[in-house]
Short mmCIF file of C-alpha atoms and ligand atoms in Angstrom, two decimals:
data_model
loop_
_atom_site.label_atom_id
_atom_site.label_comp_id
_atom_site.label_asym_id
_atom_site.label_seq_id
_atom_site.Cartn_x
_atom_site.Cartn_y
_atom_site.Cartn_z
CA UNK A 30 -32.24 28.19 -12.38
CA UNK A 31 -35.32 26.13 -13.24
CA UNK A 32 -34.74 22.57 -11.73
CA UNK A 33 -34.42 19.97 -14.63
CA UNK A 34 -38.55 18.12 -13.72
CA UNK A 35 -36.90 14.76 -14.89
CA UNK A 36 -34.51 14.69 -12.00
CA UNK A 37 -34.96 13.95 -8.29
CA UNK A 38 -33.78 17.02 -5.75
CA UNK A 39 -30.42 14.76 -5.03
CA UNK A 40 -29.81 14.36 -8.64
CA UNK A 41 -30.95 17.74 -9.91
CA UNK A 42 -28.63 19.18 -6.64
CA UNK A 43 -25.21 17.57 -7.78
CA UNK A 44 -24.74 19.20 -10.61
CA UNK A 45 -23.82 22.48 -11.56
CA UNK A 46 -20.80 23.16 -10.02
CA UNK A 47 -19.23 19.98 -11.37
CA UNK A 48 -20.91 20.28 -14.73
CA UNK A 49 -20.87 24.06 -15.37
CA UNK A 50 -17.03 24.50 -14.72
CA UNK A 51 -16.59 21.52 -17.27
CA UNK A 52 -18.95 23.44 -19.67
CA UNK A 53 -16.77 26.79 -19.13
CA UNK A 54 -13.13 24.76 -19.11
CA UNK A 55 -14.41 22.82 -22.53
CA UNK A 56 -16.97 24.82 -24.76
CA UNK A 57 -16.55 28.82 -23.09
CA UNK A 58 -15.07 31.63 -24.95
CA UNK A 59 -12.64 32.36 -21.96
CA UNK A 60 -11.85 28.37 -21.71
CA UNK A 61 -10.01 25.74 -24.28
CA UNK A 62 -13.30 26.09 -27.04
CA UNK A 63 -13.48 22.42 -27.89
CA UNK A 64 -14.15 21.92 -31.76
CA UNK A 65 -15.47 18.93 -33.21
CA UNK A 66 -12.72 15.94 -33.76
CA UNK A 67 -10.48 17.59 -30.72
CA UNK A 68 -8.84 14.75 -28.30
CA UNK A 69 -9.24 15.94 -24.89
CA UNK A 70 -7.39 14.17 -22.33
CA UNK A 71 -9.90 13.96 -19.01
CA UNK A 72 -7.78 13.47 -15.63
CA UNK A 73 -10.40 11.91 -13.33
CA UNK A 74 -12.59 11.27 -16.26
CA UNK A 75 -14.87 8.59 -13.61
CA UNK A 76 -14.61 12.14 -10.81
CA UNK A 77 -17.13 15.06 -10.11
CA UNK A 78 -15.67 17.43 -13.21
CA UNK A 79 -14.42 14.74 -15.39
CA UNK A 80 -17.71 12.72 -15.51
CA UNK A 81 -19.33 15.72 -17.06
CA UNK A 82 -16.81 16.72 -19.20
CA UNK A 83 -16.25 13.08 -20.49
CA UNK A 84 -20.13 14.20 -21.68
CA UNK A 85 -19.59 17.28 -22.79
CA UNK A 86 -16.51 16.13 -25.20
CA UNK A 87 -18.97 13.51 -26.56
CA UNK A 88 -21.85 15.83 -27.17
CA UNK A 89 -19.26 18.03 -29.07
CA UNK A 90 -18.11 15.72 -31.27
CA UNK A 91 -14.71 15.72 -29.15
CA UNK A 92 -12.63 12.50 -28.24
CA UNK A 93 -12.25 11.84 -25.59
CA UNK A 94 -9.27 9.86 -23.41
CA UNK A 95 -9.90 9.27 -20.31
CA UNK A 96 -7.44 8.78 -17.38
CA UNK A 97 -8.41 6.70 -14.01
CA UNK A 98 -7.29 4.76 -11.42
CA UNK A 99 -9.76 1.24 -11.78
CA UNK A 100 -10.93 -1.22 -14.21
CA UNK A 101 -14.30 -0.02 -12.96
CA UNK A 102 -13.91 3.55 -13.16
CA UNK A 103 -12.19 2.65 -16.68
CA UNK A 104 -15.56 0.95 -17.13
CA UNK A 105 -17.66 4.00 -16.06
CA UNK A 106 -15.77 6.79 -17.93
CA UNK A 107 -16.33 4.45 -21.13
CA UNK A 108 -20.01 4.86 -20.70
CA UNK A 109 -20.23 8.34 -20.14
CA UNK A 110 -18.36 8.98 -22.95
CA UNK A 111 -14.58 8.30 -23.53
CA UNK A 112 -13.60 6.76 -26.83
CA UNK A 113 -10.63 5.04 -24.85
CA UNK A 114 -9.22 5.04 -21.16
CA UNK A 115 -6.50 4.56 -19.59
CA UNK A 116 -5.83 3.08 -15.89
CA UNK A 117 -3.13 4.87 -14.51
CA UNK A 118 -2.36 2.00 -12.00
CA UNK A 119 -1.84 -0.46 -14.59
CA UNK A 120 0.35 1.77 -17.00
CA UNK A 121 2.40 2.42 -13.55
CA UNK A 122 1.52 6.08 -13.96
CA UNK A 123 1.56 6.42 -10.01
CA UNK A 124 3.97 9.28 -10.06
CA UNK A 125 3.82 11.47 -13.07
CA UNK A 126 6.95 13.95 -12.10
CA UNK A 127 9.67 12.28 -14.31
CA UNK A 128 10.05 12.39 -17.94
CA UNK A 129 9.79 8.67 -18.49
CA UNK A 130 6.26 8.91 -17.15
CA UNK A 131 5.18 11.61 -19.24
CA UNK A 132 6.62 9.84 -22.43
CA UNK A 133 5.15 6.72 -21.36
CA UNK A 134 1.22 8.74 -21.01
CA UNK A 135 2.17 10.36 -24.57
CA UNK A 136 2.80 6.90 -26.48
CA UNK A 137 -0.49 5.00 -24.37
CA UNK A 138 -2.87 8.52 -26.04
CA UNK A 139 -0.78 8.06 -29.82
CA UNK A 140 -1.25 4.13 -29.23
CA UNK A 141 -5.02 4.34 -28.40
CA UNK A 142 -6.72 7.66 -30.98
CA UNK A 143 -3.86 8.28 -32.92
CA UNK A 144 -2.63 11.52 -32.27
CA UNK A 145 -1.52 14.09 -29.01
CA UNK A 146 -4.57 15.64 -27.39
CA UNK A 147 -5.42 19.58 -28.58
CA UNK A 148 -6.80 19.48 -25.17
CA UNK A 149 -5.80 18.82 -21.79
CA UNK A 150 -8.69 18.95 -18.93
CA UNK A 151 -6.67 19.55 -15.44
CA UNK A 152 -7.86 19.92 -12.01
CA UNK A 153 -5.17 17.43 -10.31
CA UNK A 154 -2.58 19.89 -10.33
CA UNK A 155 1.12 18.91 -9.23
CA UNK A 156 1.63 15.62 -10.06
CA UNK A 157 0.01 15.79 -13.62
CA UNK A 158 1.00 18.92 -14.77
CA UNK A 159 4.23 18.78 -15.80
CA UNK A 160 2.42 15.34 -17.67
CA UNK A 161 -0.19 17.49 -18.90
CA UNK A 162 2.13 20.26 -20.75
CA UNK A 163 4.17 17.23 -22.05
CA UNK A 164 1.28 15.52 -23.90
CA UNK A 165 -0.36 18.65 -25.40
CA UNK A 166 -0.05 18.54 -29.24
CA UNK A 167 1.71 21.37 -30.65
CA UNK A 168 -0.34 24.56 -29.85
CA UNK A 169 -2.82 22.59 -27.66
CA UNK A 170 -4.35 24.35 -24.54
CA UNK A 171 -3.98 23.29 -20.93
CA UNK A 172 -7.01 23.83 -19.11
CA UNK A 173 -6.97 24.32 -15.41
CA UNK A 174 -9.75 25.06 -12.41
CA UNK A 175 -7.77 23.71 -9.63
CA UNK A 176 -4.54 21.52 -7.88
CA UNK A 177 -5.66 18.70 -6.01
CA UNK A 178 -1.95 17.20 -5.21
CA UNK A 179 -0.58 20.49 -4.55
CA UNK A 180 -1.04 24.26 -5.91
CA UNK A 181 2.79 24.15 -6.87
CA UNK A 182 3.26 23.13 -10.28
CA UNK A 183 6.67 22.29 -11.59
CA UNK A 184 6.49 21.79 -15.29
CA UNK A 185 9.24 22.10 -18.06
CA UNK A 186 8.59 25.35 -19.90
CA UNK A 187 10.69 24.48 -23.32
CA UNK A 188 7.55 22.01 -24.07
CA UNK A 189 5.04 25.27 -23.54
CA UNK A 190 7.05 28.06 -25.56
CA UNK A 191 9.04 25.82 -28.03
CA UNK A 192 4.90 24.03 -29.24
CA UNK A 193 3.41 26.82 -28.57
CA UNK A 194 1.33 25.34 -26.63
CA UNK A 195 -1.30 27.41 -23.88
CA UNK A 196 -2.54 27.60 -19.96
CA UNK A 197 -5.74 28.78 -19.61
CA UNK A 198 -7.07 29.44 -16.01
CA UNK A 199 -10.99 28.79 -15.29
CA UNK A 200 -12.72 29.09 -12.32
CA UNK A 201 -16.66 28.25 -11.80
CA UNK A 202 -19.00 29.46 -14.69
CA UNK A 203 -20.57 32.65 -15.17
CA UNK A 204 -24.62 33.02 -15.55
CA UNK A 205 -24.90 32.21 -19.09
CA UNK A 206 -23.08 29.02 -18.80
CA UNK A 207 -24.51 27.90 -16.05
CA UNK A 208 -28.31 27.95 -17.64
CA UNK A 209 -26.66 26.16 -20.90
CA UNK A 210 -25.52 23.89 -18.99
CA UNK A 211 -28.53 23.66 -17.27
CA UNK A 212 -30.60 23.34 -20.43
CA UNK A 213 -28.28 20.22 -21.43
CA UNK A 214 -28.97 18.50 -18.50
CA UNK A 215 -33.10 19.44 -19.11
CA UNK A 216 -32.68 17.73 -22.32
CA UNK A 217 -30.66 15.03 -21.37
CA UNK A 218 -27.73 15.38 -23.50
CA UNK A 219 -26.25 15.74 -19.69
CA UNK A 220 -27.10 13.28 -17.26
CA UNK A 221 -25.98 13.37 -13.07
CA UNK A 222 -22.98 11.72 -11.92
CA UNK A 223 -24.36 11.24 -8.41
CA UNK A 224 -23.18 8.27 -6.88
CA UNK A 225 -23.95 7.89 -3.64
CA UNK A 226 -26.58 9.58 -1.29
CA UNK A 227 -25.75 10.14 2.42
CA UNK A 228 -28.30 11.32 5.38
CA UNK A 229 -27.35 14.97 6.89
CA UNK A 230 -26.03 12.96 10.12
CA UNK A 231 -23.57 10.74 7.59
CA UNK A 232 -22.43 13.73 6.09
CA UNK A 233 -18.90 12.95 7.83
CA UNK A 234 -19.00 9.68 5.93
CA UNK A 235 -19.48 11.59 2.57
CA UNK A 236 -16.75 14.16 3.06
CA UNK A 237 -14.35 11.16 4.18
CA UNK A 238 -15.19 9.22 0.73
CA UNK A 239 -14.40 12.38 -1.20
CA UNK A 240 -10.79 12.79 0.62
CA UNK A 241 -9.72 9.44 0.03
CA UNK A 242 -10.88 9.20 -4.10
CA UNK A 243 -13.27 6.22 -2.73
CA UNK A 244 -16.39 7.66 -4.62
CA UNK A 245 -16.84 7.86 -8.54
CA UNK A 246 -18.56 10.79 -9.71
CA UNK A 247 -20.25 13.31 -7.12
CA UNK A 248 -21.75 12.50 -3.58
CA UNK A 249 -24.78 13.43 -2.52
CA UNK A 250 -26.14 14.56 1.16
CA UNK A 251 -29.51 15.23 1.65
CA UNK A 252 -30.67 18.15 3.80
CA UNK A 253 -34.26 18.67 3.35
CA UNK A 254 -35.54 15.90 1.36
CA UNK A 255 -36.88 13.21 3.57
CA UNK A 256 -35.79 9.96 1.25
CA UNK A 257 -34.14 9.85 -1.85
CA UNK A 258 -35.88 9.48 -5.51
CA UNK A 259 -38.81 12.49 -4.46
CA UNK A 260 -39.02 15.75 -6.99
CA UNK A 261 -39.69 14.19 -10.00
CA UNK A 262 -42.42 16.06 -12.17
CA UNK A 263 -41.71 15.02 -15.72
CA UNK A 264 -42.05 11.12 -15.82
CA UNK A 265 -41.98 10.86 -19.11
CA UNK A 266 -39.10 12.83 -20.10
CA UNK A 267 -37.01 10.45 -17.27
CA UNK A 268 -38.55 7.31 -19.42
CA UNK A 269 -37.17 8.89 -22.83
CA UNK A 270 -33.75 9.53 -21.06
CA UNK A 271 -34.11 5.73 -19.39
CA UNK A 272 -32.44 4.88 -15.64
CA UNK A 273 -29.81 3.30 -17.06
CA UNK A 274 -28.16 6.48 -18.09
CA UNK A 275 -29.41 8.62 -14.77
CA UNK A 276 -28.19 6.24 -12.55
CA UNK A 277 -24.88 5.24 -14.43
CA UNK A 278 -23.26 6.31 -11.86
CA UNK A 279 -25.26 5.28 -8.61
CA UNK A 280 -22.46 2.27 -7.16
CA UNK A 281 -24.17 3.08 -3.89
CA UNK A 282 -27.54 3.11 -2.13
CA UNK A 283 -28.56 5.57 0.19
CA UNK A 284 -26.96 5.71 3.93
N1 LIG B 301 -12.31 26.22 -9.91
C1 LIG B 301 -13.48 25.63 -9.99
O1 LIG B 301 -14.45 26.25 -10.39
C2 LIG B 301 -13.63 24.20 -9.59
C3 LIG B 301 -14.90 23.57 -9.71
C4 LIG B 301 -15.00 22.21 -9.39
C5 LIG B 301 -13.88 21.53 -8.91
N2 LIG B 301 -12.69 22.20 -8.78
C6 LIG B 301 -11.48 21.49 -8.29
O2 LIG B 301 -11.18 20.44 -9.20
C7 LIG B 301 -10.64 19.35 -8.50
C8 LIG B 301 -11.41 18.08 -8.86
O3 LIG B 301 -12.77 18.20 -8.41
P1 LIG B 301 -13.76 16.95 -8.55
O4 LIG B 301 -15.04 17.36 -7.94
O5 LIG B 301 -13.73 16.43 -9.94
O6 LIG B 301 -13.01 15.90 -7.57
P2 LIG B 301 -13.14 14.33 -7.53
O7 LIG B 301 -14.55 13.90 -7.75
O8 LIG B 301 -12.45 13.92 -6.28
O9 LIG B 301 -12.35 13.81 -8.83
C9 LIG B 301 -11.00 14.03 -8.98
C10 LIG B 301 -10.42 12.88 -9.78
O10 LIG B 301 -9.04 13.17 -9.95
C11 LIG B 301 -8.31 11.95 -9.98
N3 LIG B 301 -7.10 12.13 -9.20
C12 LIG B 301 -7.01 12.45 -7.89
N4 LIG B 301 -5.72 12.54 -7.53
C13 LIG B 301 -4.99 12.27 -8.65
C14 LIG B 301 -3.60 12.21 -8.93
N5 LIG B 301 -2.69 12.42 -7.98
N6 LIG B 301 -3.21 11.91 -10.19
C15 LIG B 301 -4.12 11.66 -11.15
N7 LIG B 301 -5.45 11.71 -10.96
C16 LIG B 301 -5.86 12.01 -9.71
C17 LIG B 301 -9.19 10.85 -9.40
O11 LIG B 301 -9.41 9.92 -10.43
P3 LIG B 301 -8.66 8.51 -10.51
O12 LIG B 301 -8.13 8.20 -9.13
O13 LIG B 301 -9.75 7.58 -10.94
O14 LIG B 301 -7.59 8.68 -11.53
C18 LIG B 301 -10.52 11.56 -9.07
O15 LIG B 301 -11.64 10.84 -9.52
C19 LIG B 301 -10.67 19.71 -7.02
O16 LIG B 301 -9.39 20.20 -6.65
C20 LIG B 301 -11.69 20.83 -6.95
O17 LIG B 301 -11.45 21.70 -5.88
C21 LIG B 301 -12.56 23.50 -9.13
#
């Protein structure tokens, strides 16, 4: 694909995986196929998928709720697109395996848009799961590309069959998403989520931040490149789309 001339290598390099698996999860005919005025709740919505999808939801009319673990990742995921957010330290959402928990998630989305999401966005797998069926509205879609506390998900199925509800499995993005998404991100309408950039011999560093959810958004490491902020062709098209939103994201100088 044609590398977006706005973007430097590190930002142009971050993206698709992240941002084309939202695209298919969100907007593809095999994933949830968000319609304007959906609620989408984002798990992660200040990660690597959820920072883009927080966009996408936007772009699509969508609202979207956002779920996090900081005042500033609450603060982040509000600028990249969420209508509302909620921090799932303060709402003592630690553990989501118990009923209680689920209910409590349910009121905080009715409390803050209004209504259940027709969307769920899930990637965090065994400890939201069960959460995420909960909170679907009646015949809402789970969406799923992966299990990051655990591939075994334990959910009660009376809240699935009884609503009607669906799980939909994605996985990465075929061809055709991939270059729309692609194309956003060449007009703007998607902007990186890079965070932080780390030299090849840091790379440990950057792999460490990523295990421990220390980093918002994605991390960078740069292989060829010899400093950050080279690659850019299109100066002016970076000046319509302004720093402030392509380096919303950037907590972190280079290593
Ligand atoms: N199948 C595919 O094509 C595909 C593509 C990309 C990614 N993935 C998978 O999707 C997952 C997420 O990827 P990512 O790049 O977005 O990772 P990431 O940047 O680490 O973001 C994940 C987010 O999930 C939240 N989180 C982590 N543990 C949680 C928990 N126990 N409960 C609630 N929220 C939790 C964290 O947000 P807070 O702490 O702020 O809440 C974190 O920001 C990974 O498992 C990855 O392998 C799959």
């Amino acid at each position: 694909m044609p590398k977006p001339a706005h973007l430097t290598w590190e930002e142009a390099a971050c993206n698709t995986l992240c941002a084309a698996t939202a695209y298919r999860m969100l907007v593809g005919d095999r994933g949830a196929r968000m319609k304007q005025g959906d609620v989408v709740l984002i798990w992660g919505a200040a990660g690597g998928l959820g920072g883009y999808a927080a966009q996408l939801v936007r772009n699509g009319g969508g609202i979207a709720v956002g779920v996090v673990s900081s005042a500033e990742r609450a603060e982040l995921a509000l600028k990249a697109g969420c209508t509302a957010v909620i921090n799932r330290r303060e709402l003592g959402l630690d553990t989501m395996t118990d009923p209680k928990s689920w209910r409590r998630l349910g009121e905080e989305i009715r409390r803050l848009v209004g209504e259940d999401p027709h969307i769920v966005f899930e990637h965090t797998g065994q400890e939201t799961f069960a959460a995420s069926v909960y909170v679907a509205r009646r015949g809402g879609a789970v969406v799923t590309c992966g299990s990051s506390s655990g591939y075994q998900h334990l959910y009660d199925n009376r809240h699935l069959w009884m609503k009607t509800k669906r799980i939909i499995g994605s996985h990465g993005a075929n061809a055709q998403e991939c270059h729309e998404t692609n194309r956003l991100l060449g007009l703007g309408m998607l902007t990186p989520t890079l965070s932080a950039v780390y030299s090849l011999d840091d790379a440990a560093q950057a792999v460490r931040a990523v295990q421990l959810n220390r980093h918002p958004g994605k991390v960078g490491v740069r292989c060829l490149a010899p400093q950050d902020g080279l690659g850019i062709t299109d100066h002016e098209q970076r000046a319509r789309i302004g720093e402030d939103r392509l380096r919303l994201f950037r907590t972190q100088e280079t290593s």
